[in-house]
JSON list of C-alpha atoms in Angstrom, two decimals:
[
{"chain": "D", "resi": 694, "resn": "GLY", "atom": "CA", "xyz": [68.95, -3.97, 20.57]},
{"chain": "D", "resi": 695, "resn": "GLY", "atom": "CA", "xyz": [65.22, -4.00, 21.02]},
{"chain": "D", "resi": 696, "resn": "MET", "atom": "CA", "xyz": [62.69, -2.37, 23.26]},
{"chain": "D", "resi": 697, "resn": "ALA", "atom": "CA", "xyz": [59.18, -3.42, 24.27]},
{"chain": "D", "resi": 698, "resn": "GLY", "atom": "CA", "xyz": [56.38, -0.90, 24.09]},
{"chain": "D", "resi": 699, "resn": "VAL", "atom": "CA", "xyz": [52.63, -0.58, 23.73]},
{"chain": "D", "resi": 700, "resn": "ASP", "atom": "CA", "xyz": [50.89, 0.79, 20.63]},
{"chain": "D", "resi": 701, "resn": "SER", "atom": "CA", "xyz": [47.78, 2.99, 20.62]},
{"chain": "D", "resi": 702, "resn": "SER", "atom": "CA", "xyz": [45.53, -0.11, 20.73]},
{"chain": "D", "resi": 703, "resn": "GLY", "atom": "CA", "xyz": [47.27, -1.43, 23.84]},
{"chain": "D", "resi": 704, "resn": "ASN", "atom": "CA", "xyz": [49.07, -4.25, 22.03]},
{"chain": "D", "resi": 705, "resn": "LEU", "atom": "CA", "xyz": [52.60, -5.16, 23.00]},
{"chain": "D", "resi": 706, "resn": "VAL", "atom": "CA", "xyz": [55.08, -4.34, 20.22]},
{"chain": "D", "resi": 707, "resn": "VAL", "atom": "CA", "xyz": [58.82, -4.71, 19.92]},
{"chain": "D", "resi": 708, "resn": "VAL", "atom": "CA", "xyz": [60.69, -1.80, 18.43]},
{"chain": "D", "resi": 709, "resn": "ARG", "atom": "CA", "xyz": [64.19, -2.24, 17.02]},
{"chain": "D", "resi": 710, "resn": "LEU", "atom": "CA", "xyz": [66.38, 0.76, 17.68]},
{"chain": "D", "resi": 711, "resn": "LEU", "atom": "CA", "xyz": [69.81, 1.52, 16.31]},
{"chain": "D", "resi": 712, "resn": "ASP", "atom": "CA", "xyz": [70.04, -1.65, 14.23]},
{"chain": "D", "resi": 713, "resn": "GLU", "atom": "CA", "xyz": [72.63, -1.07, 11.49]},
{"chain": "D", "resi": 714, "resn": "LYS", "atom": "CA", "xyz": [70.53, -3.02, 8.97]},
{"chain": "D", "resi": 715, "resn": "TYR", "atom": "CA", "xyz": [67.65, -0.57, 9.30]},
{"chain": "D", "resi": 716, "resn": "ILE", "atom": "CA", "xyz": [69.37, 2.74, 10.00]},
{"chain": "D", "resi": 717, "resn": "LEU", "atom": "CA", "xyz": [68.91, 4.13, 6.46]},
{"chain": "D", "resi": 718, "resn": "HIS", "atom": "CA", "xyz": [65.30, 3.04, 6.41]},
{"chain": "D", "resi": 719, "resn": "ASP", "atom": "CA", "xyz": [64.66, 4.55, 9.84]},
{"chain": "D", "resi": 720, "resn": "ALA", "atom": "CA", "xyz": [66.41, 7.81, 8.91]},
{"chain": "D", "resi": 721, "resn": "PHE", "atom": "CA", "xyz": [64.34, 8.08, 5.73]},
{"chain": "D", "resi": 722, "resn": "ASN", "atom": "CA", "xyz": [61.10, 7.44, 7.63]},
{"chain": "D", "resi": 723, "resn": "VAL", "atom": "CA", "xyz": [61.95, 10.16, 10.15]},
{"chain": "D", "resi": 724, "resn": "PHE", "atom": "CA", "xyz": [62.86, 12.55, 7.32]},
{"chain": "D", "resi": 725, "resn": "GLU", "atom": "CA", "xyz": [59.66, 11.72, 5.41]},
{"chain": "D", "resi": 726, "resn": "HIS", "atom": "CA", "xyz": [57.52, 12.31, 8.51]},
{"chain": "D", "resi": 727, "resn": "ILE", "atom": "CA", "xyz": [59.17, 15.67, 9.21]},
{"chain": "D", "resi": 728, "resn": "MET", "atom": "CA", "xyz": [58.84, 16.81, 5.60]},
{"chain": "D", "resi": 729, "resn": "THR", "atom": "CA", "xyz": [55.18, 15.78, 5.49]},
{"chain": "D", "resi": 730, "resn": "SER", "atom": "CA", "xyz": [54.58, 17.80, 8.65]},
{"chain": "D", "resi": 731, "resn": "LEU", "atom": "CA", "xyz": [56.31, 20.83, 7.14]},
{"chain": "D", "resi": 732, "resn": "ALA", "atom": "CA", "xyz": [54.65, 20.63, 3.69]},
{"chain": "D", "resi": 733, "resn": "PRO", "atom": "CA", "xyz": [52.66, 23.87, 4.17]},
{"chain": "D", "resi": 734, "resn": "ALA", "atom": "CA", "xyz": [55.94, 25.73, 4.71]},
{"chain": "D", "resi": 735, "resn": "TYR", "atom": "CA", "xyz": [56.91, 24.70, 1.20]},
{"chain": "D", "resi": 736, "resn": "ASP", "atom": "CA", "xyz": [53.45, 25.14, -0.39]},
{"chain": "D", "resi": 737, "resn": "ALA", "atom": "CA", "xyz": [53.99, 21.54, -1.46]},
{"chain": "D", "resi": 738, "resn": "ILE", "atom": "CA", "xyz": [51.62, 18.77, -2.34]},
{"chain": "D", "resi": 739, "resn": "PRO", "atom": "CA", "xyz": [52.97, 15.27, -2.99]},
{"chain": "D", "resi": 740, "resn": "LEU", "atom": "CA", "xyz": [52.92, 14.29, -6.65]},
{"chain": "D", "resi": 741, "resn": "GLY", "atom": "CA", "xyz": [49.88, 12.25, -7.57]},
{"chain": "D", "resi": 742, "resn": "ASP", "atom": "CA", "xyz": [47.95, 13.30, -4.46]},
{"chain": "D", "resi": 743, "resn": "GLU", "atom": "CA", "xyz": [44.74, 14.46, -6.14]},
{"chain": "D", "resi": 744, "resn": "ALA", "atom": "CA", "xyz": [42.84, 14.60, -2.85]},
{"chain": "D", "resi": 745, "resn": "ALA", "atom": "CA", "xyz": [45.37, 17.00, -1.33]},
{"chain": "D", "resi": 746, "resn": "GLN", "atom": "CA", "xyz": [45.42, 19.03, -4.55]},
{"chain": "D", "resi": 747, "resn": "SER", "atom": "CA", "xyz": [41.64, 19.44, -4.51]},
{"chain": "D", "resi": 748, "resn": "ILE", "atom": "CA", "xyz": [41.71, 20.41, -0.81]},
{"chain": "D", "resi": 749, "resn": "LEU", "atom": "CA", "xyz": [44.36, 23.04, -1.57]},
{"chain": "D", "resi": 750, "resn": "GLU", "atom": "CA", "xyz": [42.37, 24.42, -4.50]},
{"chain": "D", "resi": 751, "resn": "GLU", "atom": "CA", "xyz": [39.20, 24.57, -2.36]},
{"chain": "D", "resi": 752, "resn": "ALA", "atom": "CA", "xyz": [41.07, 26.35, 0.44]},
{"chain": "D", "resi": 753, "resn": "LYS", "atom": "CA", "xyz": [42.56, 28.87, -1.99]},
{"chain": "D", "resi": 754, "resn": "ALA", "atom": "CA", "xyz": [39.13, 29.52, -3.53]},
{"chain": "D", "resi": 755, "resn": "GLU", "atom": "CA", "xyz": [37.49, 29.78, -0.11]},
{"chain": "D", "resi": 756, "resn": "ARG", "atom": "CA", "xyz": [40.12, 31.81, 1.73]},
{"chain": "D", "resi": 757, "resn": "GLY", "atom": "CA", "xyz": [42.17, 33.16, -1.14]},
{"chain": "D", "resi": 758, "resn": "GLU", "atom": "CA", "xyz": [45.48, 32.17, 0.40]},
{"chain": "D", "resi": 759, "resn": "SER", "atom": "CA", "xyz": [48.16, 29.56, -0.12]},
{"chain": "D", "resi": 760, "resn": "PRO", "atom": "CA", "xyz": [49.38, 27.27, 2.68]},
{"chain": "D", "resi": 761, "resn": "MET", "atom": "CA", "xyz": [52.37, 29.61, 3.13]},
{"chain": "D", "resi": 762, "resn": "GLU", "atom": "CA", "xyz": [50.10, 32.63, 3.49]},
{"chain": "D", "resi": 763, "resn": "SER", "atom": "CA", "xyz": [47.89, 30.70, 5.91]},
{"chain": "D", "resi": 764, "resn": "MET", "atom": "CA", "xyz": [50.95, 29.71, 7.97]},
{"chain": "D", "resi": 765, "resn": "THR", "atom": "CA", "xyz": [52.13, 33.33, 8.07]},
{"chain": "D", "resi": 766, "resn": "SER", "atom": "CA", "xyz": [48.67, 34.52, 9.10]},
{"chain": "D", "resi": 767, "resn": "SER", "atom": "CA", "xyz": [48.63, 31.97, 11.89]},
{"chain": "D", "resi": 768, "resn": "ILE", "atom": "CA", "xyz": [52.01, 33.13, 13.21]},
{"chain": "D", "resi": 769, "resn": "VAL", "atom": "CA", "xyz": [51.18, 36.82, 13.02]},
{"chain": "D", "resi": 770, "resn": "SER", "atom": "CA", "xyz": [47.77, 36.26, 14.62]},
{"chain": "D", "resi": 771, "resn": "LYS", "atom": "CA", "xyz": [49.54, 34.72, 17.64]},
{"chain": "D", "resi": 772, "resn": "ILE", "atom": "CA", "xyz": [51.33, 38.05, 18.09]},
{"chain": "D", "resi": 773, "resn": "ARG", "atom": "CA", "xyz": [48.04, 39.92, 17.86]},
{"chain": "D", "resi": 774, "resn": "PHE", "atom": "CA", "xyz": [45.58, 37.68, 19.69]},
{"chain": "D", "resi": 775, "resn": "VAL", "atom": "CA", "xyz": [47.68, 35.53, 22.04]},
{"chain": "D", "resi": 776, "resn": "ALA", "atom": "CA", "xyz": [50.33, 38.09, 23.01]},
{"chain": "D", "resi": 777, "resn": "ARG", "atom": "CA", "xyz": [47.82, 40.92, 22.45]},
{"chain": "D", "resi": 778, "resn": "ASP", "atom": "CA", "xyz": [50.47, 43.18, 20.97]},
{"chain": "D", "resi": 779, "resn": "GLU", "atom": "CA", "xyz": [48.77, 45.34, 18.34]},
{"chain": "D", "resi": 780, "resn": "GLN", "atom": "CA", "xyz": [51.79, 47.59, 17.90]},
{"chain": "D", "resi": 781, "resn": "LEU", "atom": "CA", "xyz": [54.18, 44.73, 17.13]},
{"chain": "D", "resi": 782, "resn": "PHE", "atom": "CA", "xyz": [51.54, 43.03, 14.97]},
{"chain": "D", "resi": 783, "resn": "GLY", "atom": "CA", "xyz": [51.17, 46.14, 12.79]},
{"chain": "D", "resi": 784, "resn": "HIS", "atom": "CA", "xyz": [54.91, 46.66, 12.57]},
{"chain": "D", "resi": 785, "resn": "VAL", "atom": "CA", "xyz": [55.61, 43.07, 11.47]},
{"chain": "D", "resi": 786, "resn": "LEU", "atom": "CA", "xyz": [52.96, 43.29, 8.75]},
{"chain": "D", "resi": 787, "resn": "TYR", "atom": "CA", "xyz": [54.43, 46.47, 7.25]},
{"chain": "D", "resi": 788, "resn": "MET", "atom": "CA", "xyz": [58.17, 45.81, 7.46]},
{"chain": "D", "resi": 789, "resn": "PRO", "atom": "CA", "xyz": [60.01, 46.11, 4.12]},
{"chain": "D", "resi": 790, "resn": "VAL", "atom": "CA", "xyz": [60.70, 42.36, 4.10]},
{"chain": "D", "resi": 791, "resn": "PRO", "atom": "CA", "xyz": [57.45, 40.37, 4.10]},
{"chain": "D", "resi": 792, "resn": "PRO", "atom": "CA", "xyz": [57.16, 38.17, 7.21]},
{"chain": "D", "resi": 793, "resn": "GLN", "atom": "CA", "xyz": [56.64, 34.99, 5.20]},
{"chain": "D", "resi": 794, "resn": "LEU", "atom": "CA", "xyz": [60.24, 35.21, 3.97]},
{"chain": "D", "resi": 795, "resn": "TYR", "atom": "CA", "xyz": [61.84, 34.85, 7.38]},
{"chain": "D", "resi": 796, "resn": "PHE", "atom": "CA", "xyz": [59.02, 32.69, 8.81]},
{"chain": "D", "resi": 797, "resn": "ALA", "atom": "CA", "xyz": [59.54, 30.27, 5.92]},
{"chain": "D", "resi": 798, "resn": "LYS", "atom": "CA", "xyz": [63.28, 30.11, 6.59]},
{"chain": "D", "resi": 799, "resn": "TRP", "atom": "CA", "xyz": [62.80, 29.56, 10.30]},
{"chain": "D", "resi": 800, "resn": "ILE", "atom": "CA", "xyz": [60.22, 26.82, 9.86]},
{"chain": "D", "resi": 801, "resn": "ARG", "atom": "CA", "xyz": [61.75, 25.08, 6.85]},
{"chain": "D", "resi": 802, "resn": "LEU", "atom": "CA", "xyz": [65.08, 24.81, 8.68]},
{"chain": "D", "resi": 803, "resn": "MET", "atom": "CA", "xyz": [63.43, 24.30, 12.08]},
{"chain": "D", "resi": 804, "resn": "PHE", "atom": "CA", "xyz": [65.44, 27.26, 13.43]},
{"chain": "D", "resi": 805, "resn": "GLY", "atom": "CA", "xyz": [68.70, 25.42, 12.68]},
{"chain": "D", "resi": 806, "resn": "ARG", "atom": "CA", "xyz": [70.46, 28.58, 11.47]},
{"chain": "D", "resi": 807, "resn": "GLU", "atom": "CA", "xyz": [69.22, 30.80, 14.26]},
{"chain": "D", "resi": 808, "resn": "LEU", "atom": "CA", "xyz": [71.21, 29.18, 17.06]},
{"chain": "D", "resi": 809, "resn": "ALA", "atom": "CA", "xyz": [74.78, 29.78, 18.05]},
{"chain": "D", "resi": 810, "resn": "GLY", "atom": "CA", "xyz": [76.81, 26.90, 19.42]},
{"chain": "D", "resi": 811, "resn": "GLY", "atom": "CA", "xyz": [76.69, 24.47, 16.55]},
{"chain": "D", "resi": 812, "resn": "MET", "atom": "CA", "xyz": [74.83, 21.29, 15.83]},
{"chain": "D", "resi": 813, "resn": "LYS", "atom": "CA", "xyz": [74.69, 20.22, 19.47]},
{"chain": "D", "resi": 814, "resn": "ASN", "atom": "CA", "xyz": [72.38, 23.13, 20.32]},
{"chain": "D", "resi": 815, "resn": "VAL", "atom": "CA", "xyz": [70.33, 22.61, 17.15]},
{"chain": "D", "resi": 816, "resn": "LEU", "atom": "CA", "xyz": [69.73, 18.96, 18.03]},
{"chain": "D", "resi": 817, "resn": "ARG", "atom": "CA", "xyz": [68.71, 19.94, 21.57]},
{"chain": "D", "resi": 818, "resn": "LEU", "atom": "CA", "xyz": [66.19, 22.41, 20.15]},
{"chain": "D", "resi": 819, "resn": "TRP", "atom": "CA", "xyz": [64.87, 19.82, 17.70]},
{"chain": "D", "resi": 820, "resn": "ASP", "atom": "CA", "xyz": [64.49, 17.32, 20.56]},
{"chain": "D", "resi": 821, "resn": "ALA", "atom": "CA", "xyz": [62.36, 19.89, 22.37]},
{"chain": "D", "resi": 822, "resn": "PHE", "atom": "CA", "xyz": [60.25, 20.51, 19.24]},
{"chain": "D", "resi": 823, "resn": "PHE", "atom": "CA", "xyz": [59.67, 16.79, 18.73]},
{"chain": "D", "resi": 824, "resn": "GLU", "atom": "CA", "xyz": [58.86, 16.27, 22.39]},
{"chain": "D", "resi": 825, "resn": "LEU", "atom": "CA", "xyz": [56.31, 19.09, 22.34]},
{"chain": "D", "resi": 826, "resn": "ALA", "atom": "CA", "xyz": [54.81, 17.82, 19.09]},
{"chain": "D", "resi": 827, "resn": "SER", "atom": "CA", "xyz": [54.46, 14.27, 20.39]},
{"chain": "D", "resi": 828, "resn": "ALA", "atom": "CA", "xyz": [53.15, 15.11, 23.85]},
{"chain": "D", "resi": 829, "resn": "ARG", "atom": "CA", "xyz": [49.47, 14.76, 24.58]},
{"chain": "D", "resi": 830, "resn": "VAL", "atom": "CA", "xyz": [48.32, 18.25, 25.44]},
{"chain": "D", "resi": 831, "resn": "SER", "atom": "CA", "xyz": [44.91, 17.55, 26.94]},
{"chain": "D", "resi": 832, "resn": "THR", "atom": "CA", "xyz": [41.87, 15.37, 26.77]},
{"chain": "D", "resi": 833, "resn": "GLN", "atom": "CA", "xyz": [38.46, 16.70, 25.83]},
{"chain": "D", "resi": 834, "resn": "ASP", "atom": "CA", "xyz": [35.52, 14.31, 26.13]},
{"chain": "D", "resi": 835, "resn": "ASP", "atom": "CA", "xyz": [37.94, 11.36, 26.28]},
{"chain": "D", "resi": 836, "resn": "VAL", "atom": "CA", "xyz": [39.53, 12.41, 22.97]},
{"chain": "D", "resi": 837, "resn": "PRO", "atom": "CA", "xyz": [43.27, 13.12, 23.17]},
{"chain": "D", "resi": 838, "resn": "VAL", "atom": "CA", "xyz": [44.23, 16.51, 21.76]},
{"chain": "D", "resi": 839, "resn": "THR", "atom": "CA", "xyz": [47.76, 16.71, 20.42]},
{"chain": "D", "resi": 840, "resn": "VAL", "atom": "CA", "xyz": [49.90, 19.41, 18.87]},
{"chain": "D", "resi": 841, "resn": "ALA", "atom": "CA", "xyz": [51.45, 18.98, 15.43]},
{"chain": "D", "resi": 842, "resn": "LEU", "atom": "CA", "xyz": [55.08, 19.78, 14.70]},
{"chain": "D", "resi": 843, "resn": "LEU", "atom": "CA", "xyz": [54.06, 22.68, 12.46]},
{"chain": "D", "resi": 844, "resn": "ASP", "atom": "CA", "xyz": [52.00, 24.19, 15.29]},
{"chain": "D", "resi": 845, "resn": "VAL", "atom": "CA", "xyz": [55.00, 24.00, 17.62]},
{"chain": "D", "resi": 846, "resn": "LEU", "atom": "CA", "xyz": [57.20, 25.72, 15.00]},
{"chain": "D", "resi": 847, "resn": "LYS", "atom": "CA", "xyz": [54.61, 28.44, 14.33]},
{"chain": "D", "resi": 848, "resn": "THR", "atom": "CA", "xyz": [54.45, 29.18, 18.05]},
{"chain": "D", "resi": 849, "resn": "ALA", "atom": "CA", "xyz": [58.25, 29.29, 18.20]},
{"chain": "D", "resi": 850, "resn": "ALA", "atom": "CA", "xyz": [58.29, 31.76, 15.27]},
{"chain": "D", "resi": 851, "resn": "ALA", "atom": "CA", "xyz": [55.81, 34.05, 17.03]},
{"chain": "D", "resi": 852, "resn": "SER", "atom": "CA", "xyz": [57.93, 33.77, 20.19]},
{"chain": "D", "resi": 853, "resn": "MET", "atom": "CA", "xyz": [61.07, 34.78, 18.27]},
{"chain": "D", "resi": 854, "resn": "ILE", "atom": "CA", "xyz": [59.34, 37.96, 17.10]},
{"chain": "D", "resi": 855, "resn": "LEU", "atom": "CA", "xyz": [58.19, 38.70, 20.64]},
{"chain": "D", "resi": 856, "resn": "LEU", "atom": "CA", "xyz": [61.73, 38.16, 21.95]},
{"chain": "D", "resi": 857, "resn": "ILE", "atom": "CA", "xyz": [63.12, 40.86, 19.65]},
{"chain": "D", "resi": 858, "resn": "ARG", "atom": "CA", "xyz": [60.18, 43.23, 20.11]},
{"chain": "D", "resi": 859, "resn": "HIS", "atom": "CA", "xyz": [62.38, 45.87, 21.74]},
{"chain": "D", "resi": 860, "resn": "LYS", "atom": "CA", "xyz": [64.70, 45.88, 18.72]},
{"chain": "D", "resi": 861, "resn": "LEU", "atom": "CA", "xyz": [61.92, 46.01, 16.16]},
{"chain": "D", "resi": 862, "resn": "LEU", "atom": "CA", "xyz": [60.05, 48.82, 17.91]},
{"chain": "D", "resi": 863, "resn": "ALA", "atom": "CA", "xyz": [63.08, 50.87, 19.00]},
{"chain": "D", "resi": 864, "resn": "PRO", "atom": "CA", "xyz": [62.66, 54.57, 18.18]},
{"chain": "D", "resi": 865, "resn": "SER", "atom": "CA", "xyz": [64.43, 55.63, 15.03]},
{"chain": "D", "resi": 866, "resn": "MET", "atom": "CA", "xyz": [66.77, 58.54, 14.51]},
{"chain": "D", "resi": 867, "resn": "ALA", "atom": "CA", "xyz": [65.73, 61.41, 12.24]},
{"chain": "D", "resi": 868, "resn": "PRO", "atom": "CA", "xyz": [68.25, 62.78, 9.70]},
{"chain": "D", "resi": 869, "resn": "ASP", "atom": "CA", "xyz": [68.92, 65.72, 12.04]},
{"chain": "D", "resi": 870, "resn": "GLY", "atom": "CA", "xyz": [69.96, 63.32, 14.83]},
{"chain": "D", "resi": 871, "resn": "THR", "atom": "CA", "xyz": [66.84, 63.62, 17.00]},
{"chain": "D", "resi": 872, "resn": "MET", "atom": "CA", "xyz": [64.78, 60.63, 18.08]},
{"chain": "D", "resi": 873, "resn": "THR", "atom": "CA", "xyz": [61.47, 60.37, 16.23]},
{"chain": "D", "resi": 874, "resn": "GLY", "atom": "CA", "xyz": [59.68, 58.17, 18.76]},
{"chain": "D", "resi": 875, "resn": "GLU", "atom": "CA", "xyz": [58.51, 55.94, 15.92]},
{"chain": "D", "resi": 876, "resn": "PRO", "atom": "CA", "xyz": [60.03, 52.56, 14.99]},
{"chain": "D", "resi": 877, "resn": "ASP", "atom": "CA", "xyz": [62.30, 52.56, 11.97]},
{"chain": "D", "resi": 878, "resn": "PRO", "atom": "CA", "xyz": [60.30, 50.87, 9.20]},
{"chain": "D", "resi": 879, "resn": "ASN", "atom": "CA", "xyz": [63.58, 49.62, 7.69]},
{"chain": "D", "resi": 880, "resn": "ASN", "atom": "CA", "xyz": [64.65, 47.89, 10.90]},
{"chain": "D", "resi": 881, "resn": "GLY", "atom": "CA", "xyz": [63.76, 44.32, 10.05]},
{"chain": "D", "resi": 882, "resn": "ILE", "atom": "CA", "xyz": [64.58, 40.89, 11.32]},
{"chain": "D", "resi": 883, "resn": "GLY", "atom": "CA", "xyz": [68.32, 40.58, 11.61]},
{"chain": "D", "resi": 884, "resn": "TYR", "atom": "CA", "xyz": [69.98, 37.37, 12.49]}
]
């Protein structure tokens, strides 16, 4: 079947959906778009992309961090500056497992392994991510401002940390059985 729509220039276009002849092509295009959006989570630059390589090298020289480190900094800064939670921010930075390890897993898999209930719930979550990433957020001076998929996933990662704040900051037990009042530094992100 087909569907009529309007492109960004206002021209009428016909989009073919669910046509068996094009399903592999369409699936690959969706996959390629998602993977391009998530490239910083893999510290990846497409082969032969000298422009992207030079941008990455400039960014590393300027800021001293890789795309993965930049992504992690962005997520952790949301805990500090958006949620304004200095205690949780400090705890996440000094846990025995570096935050980029679980942030990378969450973002690379788009939280697919963090949900109970099987693929149905994962697909519902992904639909929400794609909807948020494709929605126009606001307009400033007649210029539409949108949110990228990676930004949506980074916000979701910060939200996951905030949701388990109570667990991460729960007082630990001293060897003598008394409560220390301090979070257990070995209590990390458990799934």
